[in-house]
Coordinates of C-alpha atoms in Angstrom, one line a residue:
Chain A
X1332 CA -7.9 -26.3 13.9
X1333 CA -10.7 -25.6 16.2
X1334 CA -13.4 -23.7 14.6
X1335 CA -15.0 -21.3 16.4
X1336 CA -19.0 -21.3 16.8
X1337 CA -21.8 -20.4 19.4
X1338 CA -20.7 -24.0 20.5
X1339 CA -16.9 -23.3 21.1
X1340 CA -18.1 -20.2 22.7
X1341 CA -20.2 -21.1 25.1
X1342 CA -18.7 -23.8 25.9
X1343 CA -15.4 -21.8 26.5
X1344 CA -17.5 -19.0 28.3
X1345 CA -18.2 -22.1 31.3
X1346 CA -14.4 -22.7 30.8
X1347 CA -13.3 -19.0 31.9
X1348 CA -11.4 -19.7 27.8
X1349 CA -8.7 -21.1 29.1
X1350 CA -9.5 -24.2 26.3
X1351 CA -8.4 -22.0 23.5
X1352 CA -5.6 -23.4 21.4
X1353 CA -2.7 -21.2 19.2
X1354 CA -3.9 -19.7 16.3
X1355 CA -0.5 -21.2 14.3
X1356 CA 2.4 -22.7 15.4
X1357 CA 5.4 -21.4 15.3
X1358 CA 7.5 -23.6 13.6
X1359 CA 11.6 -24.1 12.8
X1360 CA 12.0 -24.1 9.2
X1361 CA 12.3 -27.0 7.1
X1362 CA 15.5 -27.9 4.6
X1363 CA 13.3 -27.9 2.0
X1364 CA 9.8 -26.6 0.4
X1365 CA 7.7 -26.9 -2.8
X1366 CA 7.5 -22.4 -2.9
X1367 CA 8.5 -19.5 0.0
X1368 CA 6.3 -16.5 0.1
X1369 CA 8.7 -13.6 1.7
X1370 CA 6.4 -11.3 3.5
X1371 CA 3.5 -12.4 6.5
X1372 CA 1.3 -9.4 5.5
X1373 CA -2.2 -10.0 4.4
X1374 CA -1.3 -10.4 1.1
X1375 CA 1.9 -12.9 2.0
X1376 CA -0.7 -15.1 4.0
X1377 CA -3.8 -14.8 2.2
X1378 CA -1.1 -16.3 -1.3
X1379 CA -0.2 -19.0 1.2
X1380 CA -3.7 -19.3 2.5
X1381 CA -5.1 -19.6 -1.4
X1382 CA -1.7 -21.5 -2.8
X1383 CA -2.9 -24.4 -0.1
X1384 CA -6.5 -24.4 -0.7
X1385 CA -7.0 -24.0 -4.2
X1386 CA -3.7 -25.8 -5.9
X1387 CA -3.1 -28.5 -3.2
X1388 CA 0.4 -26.7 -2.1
X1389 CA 0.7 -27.4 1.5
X1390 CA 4.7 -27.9 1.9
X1391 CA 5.2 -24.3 1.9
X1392 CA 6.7 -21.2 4.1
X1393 CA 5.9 -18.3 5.1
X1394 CA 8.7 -15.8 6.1
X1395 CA 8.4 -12.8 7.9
X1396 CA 11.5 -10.5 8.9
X1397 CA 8.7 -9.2 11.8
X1398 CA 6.0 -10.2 13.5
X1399 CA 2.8 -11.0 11.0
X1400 CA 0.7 -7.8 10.1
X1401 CA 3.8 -5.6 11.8
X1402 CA 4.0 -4.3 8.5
X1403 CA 1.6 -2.2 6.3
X1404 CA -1.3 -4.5 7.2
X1405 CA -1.0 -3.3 10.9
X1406 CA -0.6 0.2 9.7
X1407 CA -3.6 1.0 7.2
X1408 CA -6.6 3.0 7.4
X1409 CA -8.6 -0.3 6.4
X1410 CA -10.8 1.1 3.5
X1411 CA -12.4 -1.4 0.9
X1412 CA -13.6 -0.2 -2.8
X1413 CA -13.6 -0.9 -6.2
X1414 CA -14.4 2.0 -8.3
X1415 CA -10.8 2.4 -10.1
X1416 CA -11.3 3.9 -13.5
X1417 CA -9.3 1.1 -16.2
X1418 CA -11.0 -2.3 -16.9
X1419 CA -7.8 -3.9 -15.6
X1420 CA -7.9 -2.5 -12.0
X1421 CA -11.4 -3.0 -11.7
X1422 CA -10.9 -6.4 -12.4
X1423 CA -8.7 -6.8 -9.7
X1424 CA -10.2 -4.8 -7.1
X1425 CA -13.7 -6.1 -7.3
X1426 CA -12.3 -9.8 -7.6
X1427 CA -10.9 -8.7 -4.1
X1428 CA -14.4 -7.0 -3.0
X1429 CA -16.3 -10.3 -4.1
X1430 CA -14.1 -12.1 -2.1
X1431 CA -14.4 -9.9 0.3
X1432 CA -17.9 -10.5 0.8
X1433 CA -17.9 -13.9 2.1
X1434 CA -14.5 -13.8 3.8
X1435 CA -14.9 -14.0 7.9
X1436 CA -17.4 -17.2 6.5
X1437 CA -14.8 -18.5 4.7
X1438 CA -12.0 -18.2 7.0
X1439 CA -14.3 -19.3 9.6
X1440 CA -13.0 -15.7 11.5
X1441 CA -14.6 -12.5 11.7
X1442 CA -12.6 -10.1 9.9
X1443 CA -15.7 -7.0 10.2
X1444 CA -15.9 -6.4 7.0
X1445 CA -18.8 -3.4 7.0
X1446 CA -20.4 -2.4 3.9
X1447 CA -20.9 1.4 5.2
X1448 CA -20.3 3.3 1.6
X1449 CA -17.4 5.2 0.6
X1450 CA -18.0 8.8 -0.7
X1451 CA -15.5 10.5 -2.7
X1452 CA -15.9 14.5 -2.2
X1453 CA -15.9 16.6 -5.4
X1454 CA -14.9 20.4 -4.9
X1455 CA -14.4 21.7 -8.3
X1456 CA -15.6 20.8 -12.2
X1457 CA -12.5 19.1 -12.5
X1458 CA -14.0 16.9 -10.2
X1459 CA -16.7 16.7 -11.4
X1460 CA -16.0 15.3 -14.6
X1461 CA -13.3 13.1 -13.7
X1462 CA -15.8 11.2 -10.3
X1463 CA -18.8 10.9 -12.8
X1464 CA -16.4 9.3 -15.7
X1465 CA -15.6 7.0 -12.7
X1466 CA -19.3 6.4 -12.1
X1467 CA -20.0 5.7 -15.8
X1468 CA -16.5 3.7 -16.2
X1469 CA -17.3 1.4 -13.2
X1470 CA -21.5 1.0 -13.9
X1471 CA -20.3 -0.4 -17.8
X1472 CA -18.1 -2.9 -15.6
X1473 CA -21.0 -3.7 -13.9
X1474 CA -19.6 -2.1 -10.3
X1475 CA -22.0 0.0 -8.4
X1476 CA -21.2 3.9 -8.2
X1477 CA -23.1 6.6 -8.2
X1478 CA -23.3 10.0 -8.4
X1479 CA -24.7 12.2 -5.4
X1480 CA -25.7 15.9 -5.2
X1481 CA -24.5 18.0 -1.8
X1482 CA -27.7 17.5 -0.4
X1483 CA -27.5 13.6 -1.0
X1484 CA -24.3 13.0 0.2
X1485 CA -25.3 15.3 3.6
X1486 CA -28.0 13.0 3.9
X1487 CA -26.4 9.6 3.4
X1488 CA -23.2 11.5 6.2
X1489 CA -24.7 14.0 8.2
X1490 CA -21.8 15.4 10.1
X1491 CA -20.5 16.6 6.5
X1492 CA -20.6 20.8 5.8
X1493 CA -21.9 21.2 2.7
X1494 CA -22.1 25.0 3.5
X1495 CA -20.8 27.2 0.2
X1496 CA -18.7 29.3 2.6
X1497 CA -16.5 26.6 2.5
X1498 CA -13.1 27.3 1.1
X1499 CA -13.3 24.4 -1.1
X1500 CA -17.3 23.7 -1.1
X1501 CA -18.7 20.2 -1.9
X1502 CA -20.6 20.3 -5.1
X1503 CA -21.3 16.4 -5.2
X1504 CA -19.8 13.4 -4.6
X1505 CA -19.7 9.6 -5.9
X1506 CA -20.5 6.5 -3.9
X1507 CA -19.7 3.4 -4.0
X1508 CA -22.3 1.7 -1.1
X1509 CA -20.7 -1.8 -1.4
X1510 CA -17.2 -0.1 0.0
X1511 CA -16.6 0.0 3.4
X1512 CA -14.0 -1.5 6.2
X1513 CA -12.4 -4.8 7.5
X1514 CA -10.5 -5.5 10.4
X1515 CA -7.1 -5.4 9.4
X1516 CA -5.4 -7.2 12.1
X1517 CA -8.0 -9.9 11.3
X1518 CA -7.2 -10.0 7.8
X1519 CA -3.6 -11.5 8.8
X1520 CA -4.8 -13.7 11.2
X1521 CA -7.7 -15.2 9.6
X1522 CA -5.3 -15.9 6.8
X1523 CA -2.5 -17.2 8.8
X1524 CA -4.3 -19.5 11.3
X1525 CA -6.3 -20.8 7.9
X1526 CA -3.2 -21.3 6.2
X1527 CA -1.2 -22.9 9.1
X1528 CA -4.2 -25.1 9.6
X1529 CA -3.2 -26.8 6.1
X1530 CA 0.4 -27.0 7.0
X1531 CA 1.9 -24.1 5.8
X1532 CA 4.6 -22.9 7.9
X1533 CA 4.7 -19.8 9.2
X1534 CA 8.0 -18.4 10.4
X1535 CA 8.8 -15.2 11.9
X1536 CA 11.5 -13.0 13.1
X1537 CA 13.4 -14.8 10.2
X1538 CA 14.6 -12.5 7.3
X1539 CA 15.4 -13.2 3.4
X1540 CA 19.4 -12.6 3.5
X1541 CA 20.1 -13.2 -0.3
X1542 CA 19.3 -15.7 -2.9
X1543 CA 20.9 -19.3 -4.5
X1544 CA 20.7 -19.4 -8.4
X1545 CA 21.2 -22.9 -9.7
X1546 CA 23.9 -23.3 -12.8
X1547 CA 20.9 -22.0 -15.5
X1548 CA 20.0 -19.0 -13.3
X1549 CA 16.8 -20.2 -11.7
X1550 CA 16.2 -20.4 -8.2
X1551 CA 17.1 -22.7 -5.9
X1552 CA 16.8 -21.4 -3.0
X1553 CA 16.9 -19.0 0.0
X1554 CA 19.2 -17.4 2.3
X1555 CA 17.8 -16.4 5.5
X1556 CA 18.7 -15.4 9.3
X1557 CA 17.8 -18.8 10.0
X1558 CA 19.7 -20.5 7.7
X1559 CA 19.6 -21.9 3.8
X1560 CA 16.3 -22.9 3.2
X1561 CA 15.9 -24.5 -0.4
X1562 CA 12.8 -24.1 -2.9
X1563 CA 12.3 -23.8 -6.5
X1564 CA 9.8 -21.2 -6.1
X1565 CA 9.8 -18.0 -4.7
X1566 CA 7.4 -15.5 -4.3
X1567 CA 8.5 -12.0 -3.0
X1568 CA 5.1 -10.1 -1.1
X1569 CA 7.2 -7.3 0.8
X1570 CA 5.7 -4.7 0.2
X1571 CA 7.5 -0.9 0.9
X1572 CA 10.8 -3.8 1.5
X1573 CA 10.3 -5.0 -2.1
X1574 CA 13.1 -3.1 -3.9
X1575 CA 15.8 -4.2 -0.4
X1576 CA 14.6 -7.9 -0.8
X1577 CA 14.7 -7.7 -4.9
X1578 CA 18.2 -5.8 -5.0
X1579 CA 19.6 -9.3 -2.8
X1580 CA 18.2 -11.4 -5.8
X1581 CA 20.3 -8.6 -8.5
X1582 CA 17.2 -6.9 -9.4
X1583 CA 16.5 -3.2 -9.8
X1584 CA 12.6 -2.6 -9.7
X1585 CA 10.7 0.4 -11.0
X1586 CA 9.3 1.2 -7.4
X1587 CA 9.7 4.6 -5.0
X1588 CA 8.9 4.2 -1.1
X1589 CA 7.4 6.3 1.0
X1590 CA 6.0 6.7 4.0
X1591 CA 2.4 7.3 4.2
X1592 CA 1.0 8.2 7.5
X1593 CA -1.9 7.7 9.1
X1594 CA -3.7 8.6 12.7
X1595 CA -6.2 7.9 15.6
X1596 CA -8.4 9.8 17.4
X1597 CA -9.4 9.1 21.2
X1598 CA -12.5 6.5 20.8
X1599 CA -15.9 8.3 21.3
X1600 CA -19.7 6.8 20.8
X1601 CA -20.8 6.1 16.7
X1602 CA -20.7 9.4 14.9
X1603 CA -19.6 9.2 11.7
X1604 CA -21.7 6.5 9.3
X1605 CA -19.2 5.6 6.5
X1606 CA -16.6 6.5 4.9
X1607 CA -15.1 9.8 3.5
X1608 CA -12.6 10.6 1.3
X1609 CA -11.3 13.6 -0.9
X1610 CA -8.6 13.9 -3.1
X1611 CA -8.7 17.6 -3.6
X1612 CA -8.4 18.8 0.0
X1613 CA -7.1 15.5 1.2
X1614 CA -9.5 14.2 3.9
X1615 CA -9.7 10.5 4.3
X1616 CA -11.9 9.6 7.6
X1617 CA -13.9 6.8 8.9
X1618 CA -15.1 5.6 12.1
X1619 CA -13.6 1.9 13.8
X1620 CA -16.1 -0.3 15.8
X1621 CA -13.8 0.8 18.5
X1622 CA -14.8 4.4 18.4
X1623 CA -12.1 5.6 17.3
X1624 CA -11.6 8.3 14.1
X1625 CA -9.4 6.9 11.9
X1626 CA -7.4 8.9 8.8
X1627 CA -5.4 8.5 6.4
X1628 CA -3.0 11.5 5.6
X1629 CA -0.6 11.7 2.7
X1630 CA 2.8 10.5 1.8
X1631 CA 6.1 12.7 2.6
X1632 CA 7.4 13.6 -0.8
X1633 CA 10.9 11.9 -0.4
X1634 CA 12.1 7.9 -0.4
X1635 CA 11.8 7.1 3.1
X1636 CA 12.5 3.9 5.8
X1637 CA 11.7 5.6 8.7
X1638 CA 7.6 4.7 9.6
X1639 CA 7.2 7.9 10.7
X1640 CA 6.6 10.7 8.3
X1641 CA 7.0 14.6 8.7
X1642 CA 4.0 16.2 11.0
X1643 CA 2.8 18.4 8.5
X1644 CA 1.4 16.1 6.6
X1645 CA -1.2 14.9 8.9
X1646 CA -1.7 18.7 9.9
X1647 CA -2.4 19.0 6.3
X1648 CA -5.5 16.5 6.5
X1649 CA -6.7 17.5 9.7
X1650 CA -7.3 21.3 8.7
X1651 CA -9.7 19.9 6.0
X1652 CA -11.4 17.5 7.9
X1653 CA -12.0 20.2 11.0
X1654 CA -13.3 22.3 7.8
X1655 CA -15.4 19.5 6.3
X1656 CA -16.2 18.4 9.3
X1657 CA -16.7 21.2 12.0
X1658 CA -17.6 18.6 15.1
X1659 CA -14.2 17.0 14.9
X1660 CA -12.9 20.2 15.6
X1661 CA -12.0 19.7 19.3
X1662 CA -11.3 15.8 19.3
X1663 CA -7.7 14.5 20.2
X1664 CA -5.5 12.5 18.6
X1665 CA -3.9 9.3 20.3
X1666 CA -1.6 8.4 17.6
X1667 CA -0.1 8.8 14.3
X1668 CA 2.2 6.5 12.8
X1669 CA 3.7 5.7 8.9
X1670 CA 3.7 2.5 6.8
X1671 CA 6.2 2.3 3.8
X1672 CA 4.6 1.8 0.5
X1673 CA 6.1 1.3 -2.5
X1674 CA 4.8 3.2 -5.7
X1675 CA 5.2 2.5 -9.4
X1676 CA 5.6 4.8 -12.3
X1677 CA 1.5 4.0 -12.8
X1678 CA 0.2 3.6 -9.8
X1679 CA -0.6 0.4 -10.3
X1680 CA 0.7 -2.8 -8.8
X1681 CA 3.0 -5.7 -10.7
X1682 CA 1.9 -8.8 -9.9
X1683 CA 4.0 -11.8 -11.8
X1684 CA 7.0 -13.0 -13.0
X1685 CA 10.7 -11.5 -12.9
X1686 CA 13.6 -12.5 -14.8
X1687 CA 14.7 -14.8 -12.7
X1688 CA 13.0 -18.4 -13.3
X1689 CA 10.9 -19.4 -10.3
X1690 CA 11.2 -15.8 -9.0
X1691 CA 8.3 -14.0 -8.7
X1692 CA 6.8 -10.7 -6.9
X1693 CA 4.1 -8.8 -6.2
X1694 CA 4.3 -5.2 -5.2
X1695 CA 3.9 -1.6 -6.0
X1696 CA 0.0 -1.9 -4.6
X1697 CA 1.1 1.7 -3.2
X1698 CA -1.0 4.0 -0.9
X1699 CA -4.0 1.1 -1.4
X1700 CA -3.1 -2.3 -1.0
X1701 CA -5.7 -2.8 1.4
X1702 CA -8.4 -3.3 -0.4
X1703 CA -6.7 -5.8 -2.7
X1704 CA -5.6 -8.2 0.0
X1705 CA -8.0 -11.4 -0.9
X1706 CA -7.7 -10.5 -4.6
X1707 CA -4.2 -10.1 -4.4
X1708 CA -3.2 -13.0 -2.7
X1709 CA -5.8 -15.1 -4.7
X1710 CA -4.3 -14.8 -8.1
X1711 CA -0.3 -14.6 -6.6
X1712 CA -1.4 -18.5 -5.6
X1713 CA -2.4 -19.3 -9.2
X1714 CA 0.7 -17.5 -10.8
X1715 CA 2.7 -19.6 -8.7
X1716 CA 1.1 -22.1 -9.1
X1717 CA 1.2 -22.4 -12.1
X1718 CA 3.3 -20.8 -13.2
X1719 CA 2.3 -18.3 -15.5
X1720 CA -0.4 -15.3 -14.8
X1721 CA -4.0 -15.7 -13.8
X1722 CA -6.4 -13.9 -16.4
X1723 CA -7.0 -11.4 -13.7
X1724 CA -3.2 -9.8 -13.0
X1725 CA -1.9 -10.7 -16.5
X1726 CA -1.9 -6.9 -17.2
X1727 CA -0.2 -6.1 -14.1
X1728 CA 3.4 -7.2 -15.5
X1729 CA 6.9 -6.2 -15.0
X1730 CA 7.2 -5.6 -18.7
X1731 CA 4.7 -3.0 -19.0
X1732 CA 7.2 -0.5 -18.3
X1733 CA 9.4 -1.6 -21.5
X1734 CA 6.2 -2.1 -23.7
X1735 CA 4.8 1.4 -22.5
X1736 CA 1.2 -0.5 -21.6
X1737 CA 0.6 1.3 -18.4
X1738 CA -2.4 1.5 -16.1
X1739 CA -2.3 4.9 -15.0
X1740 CA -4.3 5.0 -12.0
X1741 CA -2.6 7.7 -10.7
X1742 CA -5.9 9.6 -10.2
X1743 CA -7.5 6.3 -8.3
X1744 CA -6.3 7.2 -4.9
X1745 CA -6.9 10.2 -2.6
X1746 CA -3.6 10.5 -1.7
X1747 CA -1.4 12.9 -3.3
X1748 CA 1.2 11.0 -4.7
Chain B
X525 CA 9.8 17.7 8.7
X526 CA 13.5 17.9 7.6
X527 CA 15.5 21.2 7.9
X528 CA 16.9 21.2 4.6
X529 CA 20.6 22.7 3.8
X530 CA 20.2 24.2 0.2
X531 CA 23.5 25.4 -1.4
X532 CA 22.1 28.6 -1.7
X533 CA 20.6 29.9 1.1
X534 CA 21.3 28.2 4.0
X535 CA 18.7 25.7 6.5
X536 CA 15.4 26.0 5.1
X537 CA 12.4 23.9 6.4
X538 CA 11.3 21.0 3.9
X539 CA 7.9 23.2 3.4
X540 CA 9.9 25.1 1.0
X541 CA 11.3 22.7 -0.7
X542 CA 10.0 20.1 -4.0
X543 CA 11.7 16.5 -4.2
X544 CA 13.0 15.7 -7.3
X545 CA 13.6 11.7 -6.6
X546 CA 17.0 9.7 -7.2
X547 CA 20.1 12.1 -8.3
X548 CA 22.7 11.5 -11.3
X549 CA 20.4 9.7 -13.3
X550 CA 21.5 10.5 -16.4
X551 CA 20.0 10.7 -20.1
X552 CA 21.3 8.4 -22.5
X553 CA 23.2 10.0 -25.4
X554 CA 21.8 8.3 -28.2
X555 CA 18.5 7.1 -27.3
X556 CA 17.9 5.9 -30.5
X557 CA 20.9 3.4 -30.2
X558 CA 19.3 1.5 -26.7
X559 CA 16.6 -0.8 -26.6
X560 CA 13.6 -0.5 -24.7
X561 CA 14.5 -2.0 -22.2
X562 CA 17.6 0.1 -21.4
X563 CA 15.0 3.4 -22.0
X564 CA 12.7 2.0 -19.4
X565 CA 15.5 1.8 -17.0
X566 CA 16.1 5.3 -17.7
X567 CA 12.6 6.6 -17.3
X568 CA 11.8 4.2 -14.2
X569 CA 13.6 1.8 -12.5
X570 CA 15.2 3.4 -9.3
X571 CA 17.8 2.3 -6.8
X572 CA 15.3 3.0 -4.1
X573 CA 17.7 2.3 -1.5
X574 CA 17.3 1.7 2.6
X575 CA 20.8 3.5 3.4
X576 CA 22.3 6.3 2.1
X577 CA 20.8 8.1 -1.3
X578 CA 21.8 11.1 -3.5
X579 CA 18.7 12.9 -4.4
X580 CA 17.5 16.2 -6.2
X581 CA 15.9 19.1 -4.4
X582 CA 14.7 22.1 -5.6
X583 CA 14.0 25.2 -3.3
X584 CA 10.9 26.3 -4.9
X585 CA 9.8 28.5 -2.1
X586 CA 13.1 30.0 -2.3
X587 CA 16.3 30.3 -5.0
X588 CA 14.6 28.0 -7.0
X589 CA 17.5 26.5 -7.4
X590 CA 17.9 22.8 -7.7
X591 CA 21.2 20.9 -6.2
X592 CA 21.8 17.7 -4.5
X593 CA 22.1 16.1 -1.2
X594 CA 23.0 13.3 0.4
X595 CA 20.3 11.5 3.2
X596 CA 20.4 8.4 5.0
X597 CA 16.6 7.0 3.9
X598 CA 16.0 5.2 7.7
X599 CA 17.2 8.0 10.0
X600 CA 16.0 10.7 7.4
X601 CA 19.7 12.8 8.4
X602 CA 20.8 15.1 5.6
X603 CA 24.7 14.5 5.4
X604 CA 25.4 17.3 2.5
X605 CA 24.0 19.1 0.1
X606 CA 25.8 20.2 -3.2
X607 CA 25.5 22.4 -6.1
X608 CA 24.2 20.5 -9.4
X609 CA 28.0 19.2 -11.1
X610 CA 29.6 19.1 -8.1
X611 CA 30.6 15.3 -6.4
X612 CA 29.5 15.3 -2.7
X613 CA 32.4 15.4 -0.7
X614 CA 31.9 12.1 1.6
X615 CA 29.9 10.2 -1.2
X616 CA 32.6 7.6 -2.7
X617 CA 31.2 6.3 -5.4
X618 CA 28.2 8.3 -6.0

């Protein structure tokens, strides 16, 4: 792999860069490999990515039904935090935001990850108490979060209207100013041309047909629009496809999905600082480096395939936002589009085994997978790996829904869902 | 947004409507005599399927009735709707 530098890119700049090589080849399958991830999302690649790099395991696919970020990581609104309320998701989440931290160094890519602040709106008491047990809940984790009057959080986002003629007026707000944004196109290609540069194989346009058991049940393999491809370990990243991949290995899954939608403004110069969410009026807006608006509007309210989504629910988000955020009033949207995400009774994802030997998964991250993907993908590698949970996503089993110990983080996200 | 059919009262807009999730999911009789396992299957495992699905609706803007129908979850086309009891009348199995 070339690695790119002031060097490379000068040096390309007198070569009109026509010396760049492929990011990752595009490989046939192999008979055989030591493990499969299903799924070349960010958090399909960045398990590969960590499953080469930290536990030696280069002989290894990558299979993606599409094209690689096509899915949910192509589709998000891109927003980074850590400030979940149990001990378990912050564990998770802000082993993810540490890694975030030093990612486009360590993938030797820029993936833009901006540290702007994320500011959750409060409108009511209710809110009140519930954002400020956040703060307190994440500060004993030791995860920054504060608590901000109207007047602060005008002052750290000045387009906001913190006017009490509002219909639903601001009367604080928590921040978290380590949150922020990351490229996520980036993310999956970082990942992938890291992981392909260890050998992993990455193959698209190839989907997972159905499964091999061997005599005692475990797996042996996979069946897949490009033939049988054999492996003693599989591990199923497919996000809002989870429960279609699952049901072809026999498995029913406690997971819903939906579409979630999200939208585009035309690009305009910087004018809007960081990032703003609220789960009461359901506004969820930030700014790209490419200018343009970016928000994240809710999920339709029935199981859905389609990527699409019904237009009232980004009408929904807009009227607050034009309410919180008068100056956006007039601006035009370019695009609107839907991801599928699947969602667990809790909220919270399962990341681990199944009971099929040598199958495992890792889904249900919902409306906020985002965030998660270097976590995520981090301690998927080790569970495969090895073969039993890493510290980190032990809570995050299966079982939890026959042992009733949930992580209800239901309140987490500011999408009403 | 989908033009739903209620039983009741005709093509309503979804507005009107609340989703009630996967239909014919049903209680066990003796809950006492299934293990947890079985009782977590009732409370949350899902069919979740891409393809046809039977779900609940209740037209809470409305009747406030609840009844079935029948959707195809990729094209999001209502096939039927049917009165709670009643087997759709192209669903086969379900």
């Amino acid at each position: 792999m070339r690695r790119f530098s002031l060097k490379s890119l000068i040096s390309e700049a007198f070569n009109a860069h026509q010396g760049w090589e492929r990011q990752w080849r595009t490989p046939e399958p192999k008979a055989a490999y030591d493990a499969v991830i299903v799924g070349g999302g960010g958090h399909g690649l960045a398990t590969a990515y960590y499953l080469a790099k930290e536990h030696g395991l280069t002989n290894i696919a990558v299979i993606e039904k599409g094209w690689l970020g096509g899915g949910n990581t192509g589709r998000n609104t891109t927003i980074i935090r850590s400030n979940y309320l149990y001990e378990e998701s912050e564990a998770i989440y802000e082993h993810a935001m540490k890694l975030w931290a030093g990612l486009s160094q360590e993938l030797n890519y820029n993936v833009m990850y901006s540290q702007r602040g994320v500011l959750m709106l409060a409108h009511n008491s209710h809110d009140v108490q519930s954002f400020k047990r956040h703060v307190y809940a994440n500060r004993l984790a030791g995860i920054d979060n504060e608590w901000l009057t109207p007047d602060e959080a005008k002052e750290f986002c000045p387009p906001l209207n913190i006017s009490p003629d509002l219909r639903y007026p601001i009367v604080g707000a928590a921040l978290q100013r380590r949150g922020g944004v990351a490229r996520h196109d980036a993310v999956a290609w970082g990942y992938a041309r890291g992981a392909d540069a260890m050998g992993v194989d990455i193959i698209q346009n190839c989907e997972v047909t159905g499964f091999r058991r061997d005599a005692g049940g475990a797996i042996a393999g996979v069946e897949t629009s490009k033939g049988f491809i054999a492996t003693k370990r599989v591990g199923v990243v497919a996000a809002g496809h989870t429960s279609v991949v699952m049901a072809r290995a026999g498995l029913r899954m406690p997971l819903e999905s939906f579409p979630l939608q999200a939208l585009v403004s035309e690009p305009v110069k910087p004018a809007f600082p960081c990032v703003v969410m609220s789960n009461a009026v359901h506004a969820y807006i930030s700014q790209s480096d490419k200018g343009e608006l970016v928000i994240g509007a809710g999920t339709d309210q029935y199981i859905s395939y389609s990527q699409q989504g019904g237009l009232h629910i980004p009408i929904h988000t807009l009227d607050a936002i034009c309410e919180l955020f008068p100056q956006f009033s007039r601006m035009r949207m370019l695009r609107s589009w839907g991801g599928i995400v699947d969602v667990t009774p809790d909220r919270s994802p399962i990341i681990g085994k199944t009971p099929i030997p040598g199958l495992y998964v890792n889904c249900g991250w919902g409306t906020g997978g985002f965030k998660a993907t270097p976590g995520s993908g981090n301690v998927f590698a080790w569970t495969i790996a090895k073969g039993e949970p890493h510290p980190i996503n032990a809570p995050f089993t299966l079982d939890r829904f026959r042992t009733g110990r949930l992580i209800d983080e239901a309140a987490a996200a500011a999408v009403a869902h | 947004m989908l033009l739903i059919p209620c039983p009741y009262c005709g093509d309503r807009p979804e507005i009107e409507f609340r989703g009630g999730g996967e239909a014919h999911i049903a209680r066990p009789r003796d809950p006492q005599a299934i293990d947890d396992q079985a009782w977590a299957e009732f409370l949350f495992y899902r069919t979740n399927p891409k393809g046809l699905m039977a779900e609940r609706w209740n037209h809470a803007h409305g009747c406030q009735r609840w009844f079935n129908a029948l959707r195809d979850t990729v094209s999001d086309r209502i096939l039927e709707s049917y009165r709670m009891g009643e087997k759709p009348a192209g669903g086969g199995s379900l």
